[in-house]
Short mmCIF file of C-alpha atoms in Angstrom, two decimals:
data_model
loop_
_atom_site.label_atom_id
_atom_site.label_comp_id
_atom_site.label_asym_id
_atom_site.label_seq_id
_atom_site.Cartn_x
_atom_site.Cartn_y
_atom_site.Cartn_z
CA UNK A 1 28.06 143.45 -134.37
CA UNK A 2 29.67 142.34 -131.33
CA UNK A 3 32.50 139.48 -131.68
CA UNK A 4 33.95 138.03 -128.64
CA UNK A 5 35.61 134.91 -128.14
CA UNK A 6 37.66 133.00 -125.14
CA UNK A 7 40.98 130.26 -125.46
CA UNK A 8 39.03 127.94 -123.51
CA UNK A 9 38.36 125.58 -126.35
CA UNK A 10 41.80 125.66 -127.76
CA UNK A 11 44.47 123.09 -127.83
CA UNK A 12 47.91 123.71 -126.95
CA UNK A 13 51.17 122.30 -128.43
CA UNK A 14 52.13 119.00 -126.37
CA UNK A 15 55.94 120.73 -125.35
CA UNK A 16 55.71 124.33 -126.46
CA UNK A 17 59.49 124.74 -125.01
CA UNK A 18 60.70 122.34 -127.62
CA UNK A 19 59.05 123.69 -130.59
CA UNK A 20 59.87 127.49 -130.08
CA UNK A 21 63.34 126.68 -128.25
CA UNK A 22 64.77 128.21 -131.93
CA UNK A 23 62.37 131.11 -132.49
CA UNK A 24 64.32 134.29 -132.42
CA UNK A 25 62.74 137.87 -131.27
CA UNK A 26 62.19 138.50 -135.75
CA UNK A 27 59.95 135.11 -135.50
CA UNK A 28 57.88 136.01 -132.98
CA UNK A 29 56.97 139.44 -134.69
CA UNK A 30 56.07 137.37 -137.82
CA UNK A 31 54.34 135.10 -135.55
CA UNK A 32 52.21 138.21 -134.27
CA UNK A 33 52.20 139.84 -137.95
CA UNK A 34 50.19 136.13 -139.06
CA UNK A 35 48.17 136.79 -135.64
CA UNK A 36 46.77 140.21 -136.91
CA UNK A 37 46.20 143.84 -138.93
CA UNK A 38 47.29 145.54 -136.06
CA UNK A 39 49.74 145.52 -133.16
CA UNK A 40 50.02 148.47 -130.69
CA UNK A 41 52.14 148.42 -127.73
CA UNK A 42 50.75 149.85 -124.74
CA UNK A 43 52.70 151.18 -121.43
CA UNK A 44 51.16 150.58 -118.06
CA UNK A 45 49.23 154.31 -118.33
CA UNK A 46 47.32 152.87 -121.43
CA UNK A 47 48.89 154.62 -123.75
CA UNK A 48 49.71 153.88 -127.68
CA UNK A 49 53.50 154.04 -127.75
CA UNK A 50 54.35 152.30 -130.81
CA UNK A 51 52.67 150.41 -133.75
CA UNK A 52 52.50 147.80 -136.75
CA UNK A 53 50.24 146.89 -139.55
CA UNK A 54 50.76 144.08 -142.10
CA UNK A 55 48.55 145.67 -144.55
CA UNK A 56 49.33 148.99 -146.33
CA UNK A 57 45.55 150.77 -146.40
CA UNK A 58 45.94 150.49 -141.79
CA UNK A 59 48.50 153.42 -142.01
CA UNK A 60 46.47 155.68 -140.51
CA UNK A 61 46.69 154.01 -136.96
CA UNK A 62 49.95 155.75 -137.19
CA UNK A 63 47.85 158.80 -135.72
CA UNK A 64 47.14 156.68 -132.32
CA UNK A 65 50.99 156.74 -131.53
CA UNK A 66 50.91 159.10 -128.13
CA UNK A 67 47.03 158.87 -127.53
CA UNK A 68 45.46 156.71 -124.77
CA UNK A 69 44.15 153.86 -125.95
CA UNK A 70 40.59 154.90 -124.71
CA UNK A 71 40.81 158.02 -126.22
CA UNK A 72 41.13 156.38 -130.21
CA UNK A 73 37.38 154.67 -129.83
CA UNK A 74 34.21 155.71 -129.28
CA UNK A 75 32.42 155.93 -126.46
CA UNK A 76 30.61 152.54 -126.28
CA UNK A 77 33.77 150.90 -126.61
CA UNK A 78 36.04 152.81 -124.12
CA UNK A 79 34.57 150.14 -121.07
CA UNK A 80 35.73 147.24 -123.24
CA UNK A 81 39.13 148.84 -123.38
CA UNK A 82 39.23 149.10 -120.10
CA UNK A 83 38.20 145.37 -119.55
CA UNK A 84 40.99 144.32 -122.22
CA UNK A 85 44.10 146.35 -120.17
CA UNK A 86 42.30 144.73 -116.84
CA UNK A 87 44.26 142.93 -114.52
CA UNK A 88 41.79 140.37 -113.74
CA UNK A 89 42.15 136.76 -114.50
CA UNK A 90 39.77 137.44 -117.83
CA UNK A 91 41.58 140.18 -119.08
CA UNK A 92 43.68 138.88 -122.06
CA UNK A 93 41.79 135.54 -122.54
CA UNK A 94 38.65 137.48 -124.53
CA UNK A 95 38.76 138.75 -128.17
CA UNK A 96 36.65 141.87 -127.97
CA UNK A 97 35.28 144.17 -130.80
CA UNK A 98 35.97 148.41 -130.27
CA UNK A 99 35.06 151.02 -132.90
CA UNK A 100 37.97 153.13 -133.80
CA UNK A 101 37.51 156.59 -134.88
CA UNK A 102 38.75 157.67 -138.29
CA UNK A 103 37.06 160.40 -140.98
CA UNK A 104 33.84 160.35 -138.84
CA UNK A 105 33.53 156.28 -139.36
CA UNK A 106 33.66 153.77 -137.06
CA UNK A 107 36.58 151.24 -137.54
CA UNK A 108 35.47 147.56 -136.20
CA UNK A 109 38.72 145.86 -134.83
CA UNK A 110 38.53 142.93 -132.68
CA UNK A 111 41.81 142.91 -129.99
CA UNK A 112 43.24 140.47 -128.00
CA UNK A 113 45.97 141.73 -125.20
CA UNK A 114 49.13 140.11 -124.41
CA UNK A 115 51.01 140.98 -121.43
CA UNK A 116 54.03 139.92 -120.47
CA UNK A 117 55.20 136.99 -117.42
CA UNK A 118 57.14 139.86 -116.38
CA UNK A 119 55.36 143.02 -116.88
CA UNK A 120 56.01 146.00 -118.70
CA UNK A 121 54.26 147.23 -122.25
CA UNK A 122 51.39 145.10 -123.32
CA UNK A 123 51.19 144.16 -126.60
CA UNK A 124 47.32 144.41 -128.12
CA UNK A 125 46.79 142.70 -131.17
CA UNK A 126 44.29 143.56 -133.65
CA UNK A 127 42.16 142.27 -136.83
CA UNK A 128 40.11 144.13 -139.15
CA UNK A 129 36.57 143.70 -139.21
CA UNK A 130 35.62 146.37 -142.28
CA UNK A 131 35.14 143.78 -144.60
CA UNK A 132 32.90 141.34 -142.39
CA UNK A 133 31.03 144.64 -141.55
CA UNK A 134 30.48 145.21 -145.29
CA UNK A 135 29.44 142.07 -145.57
CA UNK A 136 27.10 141.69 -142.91
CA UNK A 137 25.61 145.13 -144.06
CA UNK A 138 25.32 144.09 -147.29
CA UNK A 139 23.60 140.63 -146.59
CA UNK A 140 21.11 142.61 -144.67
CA UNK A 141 20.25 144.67 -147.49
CA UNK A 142 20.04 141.98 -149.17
CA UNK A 143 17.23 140.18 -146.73
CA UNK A 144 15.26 143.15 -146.17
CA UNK A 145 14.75 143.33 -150.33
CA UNK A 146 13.28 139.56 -149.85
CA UNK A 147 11.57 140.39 -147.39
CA UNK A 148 9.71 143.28 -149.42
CA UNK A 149 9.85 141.30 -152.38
CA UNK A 150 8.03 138.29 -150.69
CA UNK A 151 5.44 141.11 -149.28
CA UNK A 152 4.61 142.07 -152.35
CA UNK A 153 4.13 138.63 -153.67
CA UNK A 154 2.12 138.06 -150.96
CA UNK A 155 -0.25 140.70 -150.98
CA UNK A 156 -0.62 140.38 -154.91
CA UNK A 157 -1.47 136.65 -154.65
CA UNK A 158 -4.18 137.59 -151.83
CA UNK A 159 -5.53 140.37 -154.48
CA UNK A 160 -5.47 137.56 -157.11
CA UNK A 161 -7.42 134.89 -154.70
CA UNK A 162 -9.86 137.61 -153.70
CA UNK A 163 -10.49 138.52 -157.40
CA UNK A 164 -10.42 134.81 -158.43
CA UNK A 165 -13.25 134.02 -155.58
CA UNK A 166 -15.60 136.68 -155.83
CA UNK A 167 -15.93 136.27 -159.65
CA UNK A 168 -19.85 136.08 -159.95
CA UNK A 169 -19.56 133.34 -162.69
CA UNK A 170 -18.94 129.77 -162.20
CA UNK A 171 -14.42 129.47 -163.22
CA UNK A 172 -11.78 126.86 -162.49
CA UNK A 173 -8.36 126.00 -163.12
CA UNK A 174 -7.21 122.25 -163.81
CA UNK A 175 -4.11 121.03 -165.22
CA UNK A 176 -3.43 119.86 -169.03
CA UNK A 177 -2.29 116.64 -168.15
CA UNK A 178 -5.02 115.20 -166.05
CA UNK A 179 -7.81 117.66 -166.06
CA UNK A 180 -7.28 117.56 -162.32
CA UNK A 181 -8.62 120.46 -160.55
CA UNK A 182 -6.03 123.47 -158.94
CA UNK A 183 -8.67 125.99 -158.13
CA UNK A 184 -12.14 127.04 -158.38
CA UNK A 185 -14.58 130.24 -157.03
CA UNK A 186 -17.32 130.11 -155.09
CA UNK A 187 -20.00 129.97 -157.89
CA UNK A 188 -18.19 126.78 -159.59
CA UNK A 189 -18.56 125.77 -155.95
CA UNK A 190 -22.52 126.65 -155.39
CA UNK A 191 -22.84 125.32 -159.28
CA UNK A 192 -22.59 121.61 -158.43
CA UNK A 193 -23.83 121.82 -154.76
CA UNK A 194 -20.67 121.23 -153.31
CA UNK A 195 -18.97 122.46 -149.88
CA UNK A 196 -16.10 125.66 -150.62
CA UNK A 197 -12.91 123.84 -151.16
CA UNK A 198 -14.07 120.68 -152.04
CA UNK A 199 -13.63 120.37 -155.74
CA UNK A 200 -9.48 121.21 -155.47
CA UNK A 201 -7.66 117.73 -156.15
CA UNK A 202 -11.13 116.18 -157.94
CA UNK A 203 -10.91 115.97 -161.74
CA UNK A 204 -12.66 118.03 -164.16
CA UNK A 205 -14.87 114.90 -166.34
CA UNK A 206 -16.19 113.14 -162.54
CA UNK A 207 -18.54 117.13 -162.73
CA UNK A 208 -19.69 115.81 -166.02
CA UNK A 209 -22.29 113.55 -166.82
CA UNK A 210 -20.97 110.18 -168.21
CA UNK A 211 -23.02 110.71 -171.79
CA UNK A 212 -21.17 114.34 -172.29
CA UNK A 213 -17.01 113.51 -171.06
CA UNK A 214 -16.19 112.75 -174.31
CA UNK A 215 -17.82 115.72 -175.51
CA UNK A 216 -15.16 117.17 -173.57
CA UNK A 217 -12.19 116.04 -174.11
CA UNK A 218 -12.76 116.59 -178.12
CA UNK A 219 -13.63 120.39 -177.10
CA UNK A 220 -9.93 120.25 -175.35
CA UNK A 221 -8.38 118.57 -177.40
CA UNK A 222 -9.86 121.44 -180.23
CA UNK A 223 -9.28 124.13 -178.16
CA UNK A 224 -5.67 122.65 -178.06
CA UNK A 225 -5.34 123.50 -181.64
CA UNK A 226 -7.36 126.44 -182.51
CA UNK A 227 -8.15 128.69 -179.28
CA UNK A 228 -11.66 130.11 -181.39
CA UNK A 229 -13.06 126.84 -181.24
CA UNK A 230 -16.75 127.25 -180.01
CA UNK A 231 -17.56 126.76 -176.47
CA UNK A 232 -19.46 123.39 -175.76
CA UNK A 233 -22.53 122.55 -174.45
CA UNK A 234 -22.35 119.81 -171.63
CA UNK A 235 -24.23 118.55 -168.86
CA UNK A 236 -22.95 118.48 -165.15
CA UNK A 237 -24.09 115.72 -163.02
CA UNK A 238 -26.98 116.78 -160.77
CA UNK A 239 -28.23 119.43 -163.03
CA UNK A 240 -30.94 119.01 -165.56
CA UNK A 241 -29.65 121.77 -168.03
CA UNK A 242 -27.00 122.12 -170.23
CA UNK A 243 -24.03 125.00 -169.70
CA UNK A 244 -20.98 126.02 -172.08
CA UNK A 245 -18.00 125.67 -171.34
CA UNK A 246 -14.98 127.21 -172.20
CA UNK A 247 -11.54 126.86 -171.98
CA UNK A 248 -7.98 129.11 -172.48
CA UNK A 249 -4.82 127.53 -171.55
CA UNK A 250 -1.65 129.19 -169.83
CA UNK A 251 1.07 128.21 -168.40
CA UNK A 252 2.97 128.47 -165.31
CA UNK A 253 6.12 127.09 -163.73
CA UNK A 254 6.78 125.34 -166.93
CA UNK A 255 3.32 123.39 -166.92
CA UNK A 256 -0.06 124.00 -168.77
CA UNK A 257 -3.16 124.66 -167.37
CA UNK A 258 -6.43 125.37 -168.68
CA UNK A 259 -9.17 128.43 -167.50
CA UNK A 260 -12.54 126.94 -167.75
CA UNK A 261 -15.92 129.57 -167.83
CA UNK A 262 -19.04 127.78 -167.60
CA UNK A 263 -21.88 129.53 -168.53
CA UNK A 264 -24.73 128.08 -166.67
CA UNK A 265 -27.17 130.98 -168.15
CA UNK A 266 -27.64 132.95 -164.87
CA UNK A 267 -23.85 135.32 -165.04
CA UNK A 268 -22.64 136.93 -167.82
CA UNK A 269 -19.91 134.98 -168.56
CA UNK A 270 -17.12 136.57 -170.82
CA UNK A 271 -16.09 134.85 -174.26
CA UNK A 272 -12.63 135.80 -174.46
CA UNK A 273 -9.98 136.54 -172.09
CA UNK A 274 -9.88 139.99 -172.61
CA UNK A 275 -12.94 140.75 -170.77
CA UNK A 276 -13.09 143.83 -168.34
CA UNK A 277 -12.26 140.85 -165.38
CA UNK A 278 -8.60 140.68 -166.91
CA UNK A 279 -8.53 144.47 -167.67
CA UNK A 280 -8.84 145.47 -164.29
CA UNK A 281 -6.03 143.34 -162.95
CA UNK A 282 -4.04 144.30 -165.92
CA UNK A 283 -4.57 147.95 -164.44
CA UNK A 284 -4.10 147.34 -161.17
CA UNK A 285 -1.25 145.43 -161.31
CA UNK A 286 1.49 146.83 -159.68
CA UNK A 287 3.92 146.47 -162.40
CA UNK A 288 3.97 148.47 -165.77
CA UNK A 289 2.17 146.54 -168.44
CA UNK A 290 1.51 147.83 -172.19
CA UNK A 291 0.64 146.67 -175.24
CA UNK A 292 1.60 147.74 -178.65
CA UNK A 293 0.69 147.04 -182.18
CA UNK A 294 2.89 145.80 -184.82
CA UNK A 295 4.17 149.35 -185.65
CA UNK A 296 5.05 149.43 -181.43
CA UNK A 297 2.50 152.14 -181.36
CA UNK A 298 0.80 151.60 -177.79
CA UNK A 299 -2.46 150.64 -177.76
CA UNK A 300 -3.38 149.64 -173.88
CA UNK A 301 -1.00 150.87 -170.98
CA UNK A 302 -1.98 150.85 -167.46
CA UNK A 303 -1.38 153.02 -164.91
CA UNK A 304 1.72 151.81 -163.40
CA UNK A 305 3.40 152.49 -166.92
CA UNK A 306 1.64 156.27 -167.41
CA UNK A 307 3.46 156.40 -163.48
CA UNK A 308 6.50 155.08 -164.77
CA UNK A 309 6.85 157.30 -167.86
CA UNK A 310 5.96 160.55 -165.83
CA UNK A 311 2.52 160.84 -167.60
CA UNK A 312 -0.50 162.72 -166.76
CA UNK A 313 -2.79 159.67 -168.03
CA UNK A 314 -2.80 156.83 -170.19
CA UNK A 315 -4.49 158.36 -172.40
CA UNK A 316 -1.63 160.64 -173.10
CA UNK A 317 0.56 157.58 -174.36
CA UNK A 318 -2.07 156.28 -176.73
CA UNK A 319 -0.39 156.46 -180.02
CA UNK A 320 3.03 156.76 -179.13
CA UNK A 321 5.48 154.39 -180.18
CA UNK A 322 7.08 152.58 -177.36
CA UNK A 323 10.49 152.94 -178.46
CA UNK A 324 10.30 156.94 -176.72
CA UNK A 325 10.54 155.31 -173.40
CA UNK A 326 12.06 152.05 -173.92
CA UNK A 327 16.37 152.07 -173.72
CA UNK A 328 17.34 154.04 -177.15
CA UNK A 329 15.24 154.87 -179.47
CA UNK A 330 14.84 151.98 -182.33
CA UNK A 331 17.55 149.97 -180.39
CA UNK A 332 16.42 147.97 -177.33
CA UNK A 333 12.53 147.86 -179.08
CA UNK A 334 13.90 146.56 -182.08
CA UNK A 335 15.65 143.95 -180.73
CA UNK A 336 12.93 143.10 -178.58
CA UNK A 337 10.54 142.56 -181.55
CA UNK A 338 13.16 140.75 -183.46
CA UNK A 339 13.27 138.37 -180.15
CA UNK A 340 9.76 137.89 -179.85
CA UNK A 341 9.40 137.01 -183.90
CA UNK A 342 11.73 134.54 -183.51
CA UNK A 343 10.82 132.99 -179.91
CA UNK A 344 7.15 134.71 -179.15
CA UNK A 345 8.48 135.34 -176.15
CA UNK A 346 11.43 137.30 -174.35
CA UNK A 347 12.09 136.74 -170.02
CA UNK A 348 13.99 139.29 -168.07
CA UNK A 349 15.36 141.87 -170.74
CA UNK A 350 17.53 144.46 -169.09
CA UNK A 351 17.08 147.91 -170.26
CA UNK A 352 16.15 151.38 -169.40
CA UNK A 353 12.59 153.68 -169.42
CA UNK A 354 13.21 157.06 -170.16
CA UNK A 355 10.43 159.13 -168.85
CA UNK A 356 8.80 162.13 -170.16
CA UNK A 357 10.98 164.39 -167.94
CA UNK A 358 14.27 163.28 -169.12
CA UNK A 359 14.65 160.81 -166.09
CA UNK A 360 15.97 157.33 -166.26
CA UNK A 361 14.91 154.27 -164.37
CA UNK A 362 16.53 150.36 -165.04
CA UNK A 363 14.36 148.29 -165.72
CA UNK A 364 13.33 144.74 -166.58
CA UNK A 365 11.21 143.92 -169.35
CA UNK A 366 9.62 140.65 -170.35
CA UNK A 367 7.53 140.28 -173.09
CA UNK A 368 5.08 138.19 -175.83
CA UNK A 369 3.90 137.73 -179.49
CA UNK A 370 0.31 137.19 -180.03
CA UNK A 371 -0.63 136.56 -183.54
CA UNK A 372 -4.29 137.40 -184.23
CA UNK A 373 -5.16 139.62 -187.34
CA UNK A 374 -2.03 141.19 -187.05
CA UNK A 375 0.98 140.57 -184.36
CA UNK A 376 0.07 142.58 -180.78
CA UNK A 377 3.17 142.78 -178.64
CA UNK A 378 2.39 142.18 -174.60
CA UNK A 379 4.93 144.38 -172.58
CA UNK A 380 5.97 143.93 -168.55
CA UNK A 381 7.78 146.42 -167.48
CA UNK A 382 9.29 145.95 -163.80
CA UNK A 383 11.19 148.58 -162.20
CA UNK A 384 14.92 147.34 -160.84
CA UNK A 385 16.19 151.01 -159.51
CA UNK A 386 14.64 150.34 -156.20
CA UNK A 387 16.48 146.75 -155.75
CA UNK A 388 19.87 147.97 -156.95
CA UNK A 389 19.84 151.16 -154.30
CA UNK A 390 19.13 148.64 -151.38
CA UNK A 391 22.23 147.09 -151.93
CA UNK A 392 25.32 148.94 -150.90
CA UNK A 393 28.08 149.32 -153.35
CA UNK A 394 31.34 147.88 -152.85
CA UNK A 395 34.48 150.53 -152.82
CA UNK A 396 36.31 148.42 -155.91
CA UNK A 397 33.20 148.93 -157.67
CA UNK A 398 33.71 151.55 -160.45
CA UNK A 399 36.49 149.64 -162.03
CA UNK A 400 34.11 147.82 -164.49
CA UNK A 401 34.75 144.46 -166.30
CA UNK A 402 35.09 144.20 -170.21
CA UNK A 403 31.68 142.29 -170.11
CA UNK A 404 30.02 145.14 -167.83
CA UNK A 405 30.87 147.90 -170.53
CA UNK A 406 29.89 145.52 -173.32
CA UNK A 407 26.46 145.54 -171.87
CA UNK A 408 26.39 149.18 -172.18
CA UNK A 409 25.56 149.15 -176.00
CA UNK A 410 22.46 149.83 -176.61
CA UNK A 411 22.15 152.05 -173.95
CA UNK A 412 25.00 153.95 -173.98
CA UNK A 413 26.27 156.52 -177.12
CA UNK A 414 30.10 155.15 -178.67
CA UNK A 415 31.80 158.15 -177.36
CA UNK A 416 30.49 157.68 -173.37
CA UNK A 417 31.17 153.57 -173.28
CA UNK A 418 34.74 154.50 -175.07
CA UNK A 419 34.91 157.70 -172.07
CA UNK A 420 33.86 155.01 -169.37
CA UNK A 421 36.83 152.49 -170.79
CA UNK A 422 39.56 154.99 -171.15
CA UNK A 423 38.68 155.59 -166.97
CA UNK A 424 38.64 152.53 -166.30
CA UNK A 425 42.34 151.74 -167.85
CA UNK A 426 43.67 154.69 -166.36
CA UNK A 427 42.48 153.92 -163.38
CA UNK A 428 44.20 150.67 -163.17
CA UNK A 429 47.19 151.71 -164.48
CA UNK A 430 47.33 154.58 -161.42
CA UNK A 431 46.68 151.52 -158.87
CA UNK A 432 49.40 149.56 -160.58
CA UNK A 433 52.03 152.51 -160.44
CA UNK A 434 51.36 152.99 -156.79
CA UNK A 435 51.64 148.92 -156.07
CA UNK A 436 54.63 149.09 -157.99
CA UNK A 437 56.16 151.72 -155.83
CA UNK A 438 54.90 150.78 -152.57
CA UNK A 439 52.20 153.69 -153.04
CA UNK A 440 55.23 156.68 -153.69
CA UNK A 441 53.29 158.70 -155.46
CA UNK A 442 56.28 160.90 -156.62
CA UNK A 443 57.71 158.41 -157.99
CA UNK A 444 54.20 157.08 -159.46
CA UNK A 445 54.04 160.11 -161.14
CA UNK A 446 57.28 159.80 -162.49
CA UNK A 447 56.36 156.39 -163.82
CA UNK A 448 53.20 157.40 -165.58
CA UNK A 449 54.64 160.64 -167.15
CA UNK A 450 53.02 163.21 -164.97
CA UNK A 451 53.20 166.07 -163.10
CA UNK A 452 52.08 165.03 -158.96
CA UNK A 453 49.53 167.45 -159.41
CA UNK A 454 48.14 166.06 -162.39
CA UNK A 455 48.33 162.37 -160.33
CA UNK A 456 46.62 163.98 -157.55
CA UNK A 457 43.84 165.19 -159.59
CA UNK A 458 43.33 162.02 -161.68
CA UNK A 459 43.55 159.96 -157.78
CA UNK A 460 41.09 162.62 -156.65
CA UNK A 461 38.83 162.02 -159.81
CA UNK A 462 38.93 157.89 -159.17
CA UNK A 463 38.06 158.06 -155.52
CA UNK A 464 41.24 157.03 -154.47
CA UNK A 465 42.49 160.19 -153.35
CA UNK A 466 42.11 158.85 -149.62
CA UNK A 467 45.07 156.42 -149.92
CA UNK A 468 47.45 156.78 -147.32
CA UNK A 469 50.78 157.20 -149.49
CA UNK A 470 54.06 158.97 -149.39
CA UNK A 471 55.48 161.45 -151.96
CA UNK A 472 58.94 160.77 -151.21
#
């Protein structure tokens, strides 16, 4: 980050003598306070003889008093410094950016100098640029997760196409609505004699001969209402057999579409959608899948859950409830079945996987009811440990909201979510006592009924044991 910046597009007052004719030597060091964080005068050797901040946590530039200038930044920025105390024309008409040195980080300030008509100290006058740092960093955290995100949805939907396409049996996908059609292999390509990528946009009944279309919309329009309904036997046009076809719907992006297998009698075509096509993208997926049974004893896992979990194989988990890895035990499972009884389906459930080696990893989980003979429960279990790392935490952070430690049941025993809010008022009481006694910690200790050792530990203990403050 590099910020610099020139007066050549600003606009002067129309008669500047009028208008500060009144201001006294107090209102133009409020005028330079509004101007910036930091103000160090500077004698004509370069050197820091005397300083102001506006804002208490800039006390430590108190260390620069006595120091060349040059010799408080690092080593890239020592040039601009000399540039900024310059006597050329440019000198003081550029904002520049220089890293201070302070605990072995860099301080981003960008300075302006003022020197006098007359001569004599300059005056350099500073703003902080932690917090656009912070922010920069953190939006770039932020972008490289998209960008890995979108990666990864990219190379999955290029696995899906490639699976999709190289199906041996004739498959499409049209829409509910219309029966128009989204997508369709090769072999529902070579089926009907038609060029690869033709049949996209074209609807499903103009492939059918004219004596079998309503054949097929009563077969959707059945299938609509009981998925077991038998496949049915149509003819397409240009063939002189019949083929079956069948149909499963889904949805996607709120819509319904249907998954059509026609069995032309030359692939084996799977009946249901379970077949060992589905199975093998179930298993590699990238993201934990399992399914239970009505007691949540798995019954299918793949092997980006067994990886999850810290198991040796899949078929290690066989048998074990779910609630062993799932948030607490009979909590975050139970209230996931409850959801999925009531809704048959639950999106983006927060909770945690606790893996066979003690380990914990955040997770969201979304989930689905399917009621055959008995209820089978359809798990997706994607890991959110990875995402939440990227992103930098912010200093404030640990002071949680009421709503934050609310989401902790669940997940969290009554004794560690009452530990985490008894630290968290304490914490904010400290902050308060040194606010209210413009950070004195004696006397904040005084205020809160303790000994300054006992403050100092409990400041320590908060992480805010590197506030500049003064104990008397």
């Amino acid at each position: 980050m590099n910020l610099e910046s020139t007066h050549t597009d600003r606009i002067p007052f129309g008669d500047p003598e009028v208008i500060f004719d009144g201001f006294s030597k107090e209102d133009i060091i409020n005028l330079a306070y509004c101007a910036g964080d930091f103000m160090l005068a500077i004698d004509e050797a370069g050197v820091i003889r005397d300083i102001a901040v506006n804002v208490r946590d800039h006390g430590f530039a108190n260390m620069w008093i006595g120091q060349r200038w040059s010799d408080t930044v690092t080593v890239e920025s020592q040039m601009k410094i000399a540039q900024l105390l310059g006597s050329g024309p440019a000198s003081g008409a550029v904002w520049r950016q220089v890293n201070h040195m302070h605990d072995g980080d860099d301080v981003p300030i960008n300075y302006k100098v003022i020197t006098p008509v007359s001569g004599g100290w300059k005056v350099a006058i500073g703003r902080d640029l932690r917090s656009v740092s912070i922010l920069q960093q953190r939006l770039l955290k932020t972008q490289q997760s998209m960008e890995r995100d979108y990666l990864h949805l990219r190379q999955t939907e290029t696995r899906y196409r490639l699976l999709f396409d190289n199906i041996s049996y004739p498959v499409l996908i049209a829409d509910a609505e219309g029966l128009d059609i989204q997508q369709a292999n090769r072999a529902c390509h070579a089926l009907v004699n038609a060029a690869p990528g033709s049949l996209e946009g074209k609807n499903l009944l103009g492939l059918v001969h004219p004596d079998y279309r309503d054949d097929i919309i009563a077969y959707i329009g059945a299938v609509t209402v009981n998925s077991q309904t038998v496949p049915a036997n149509v003819r397409l046009l240009g063939r002189a057999g019949s083929v079956k076809i069948a149909a499963s719907a889904f949805r996607q992006s709120g819509k319904q579409f249907w998954l059509i297998n026609i069995d032309d009698g030359l692939h084996e075509v799977p009946g249901k959608q379970s077949d060992r096509y589905v199975l093998d993208v179930v298993e590699k997926m990238p993201d934990a899948f399992v399914l239970t049974d009505e007691k949540q004893a798995i019954i299918v896992a793949n092997r980006a859950f067994a990886e999850l979990v810290q198991a040796g194989s899949v078929e290690q988990l066989l048998g074990v409830s779910l609630s062993r890895f799932v948030g607490r035990p009979d909590v975050d499972v139970g209230l996931l079945k409850k959801q999925l009884k009531d809704h048959q389906n639950v999106r983006n459930f927060s909770s945690i996987i606790n893996d066979l080696n003690g380990g914990e990893e955040p997770v969201e989980i979304s989930a689905i009811m399917i009621d055959h003979e008995q209820p089978l429960f359809g798990y997706s279990v994607r890991g959110i440990g990875r995402r939440e790392r990227d992103l930098p935490q912010s200093r404030n952070e640990f002071p949680r909201s009421v709503e934050q430690l609310t989401e902790l049941v669940g997940r969290k025993t009554l004794k560690e979510i009452v530990r985490e809010s008894t630290d968290l008022i304490e914490r904010m009481c400290i902050e308060a006592a040194l606010v209210h006694t413009a950070d004195n910690r004696a006397s904040a200790a005084e205020i809160l009924g303790l000994s300054r050792q006992s403050l100092y530990s409990k400041l320590h203990r908060h992480g805010l044991g590197n506030l500049i403050g003064k104990d008397d």
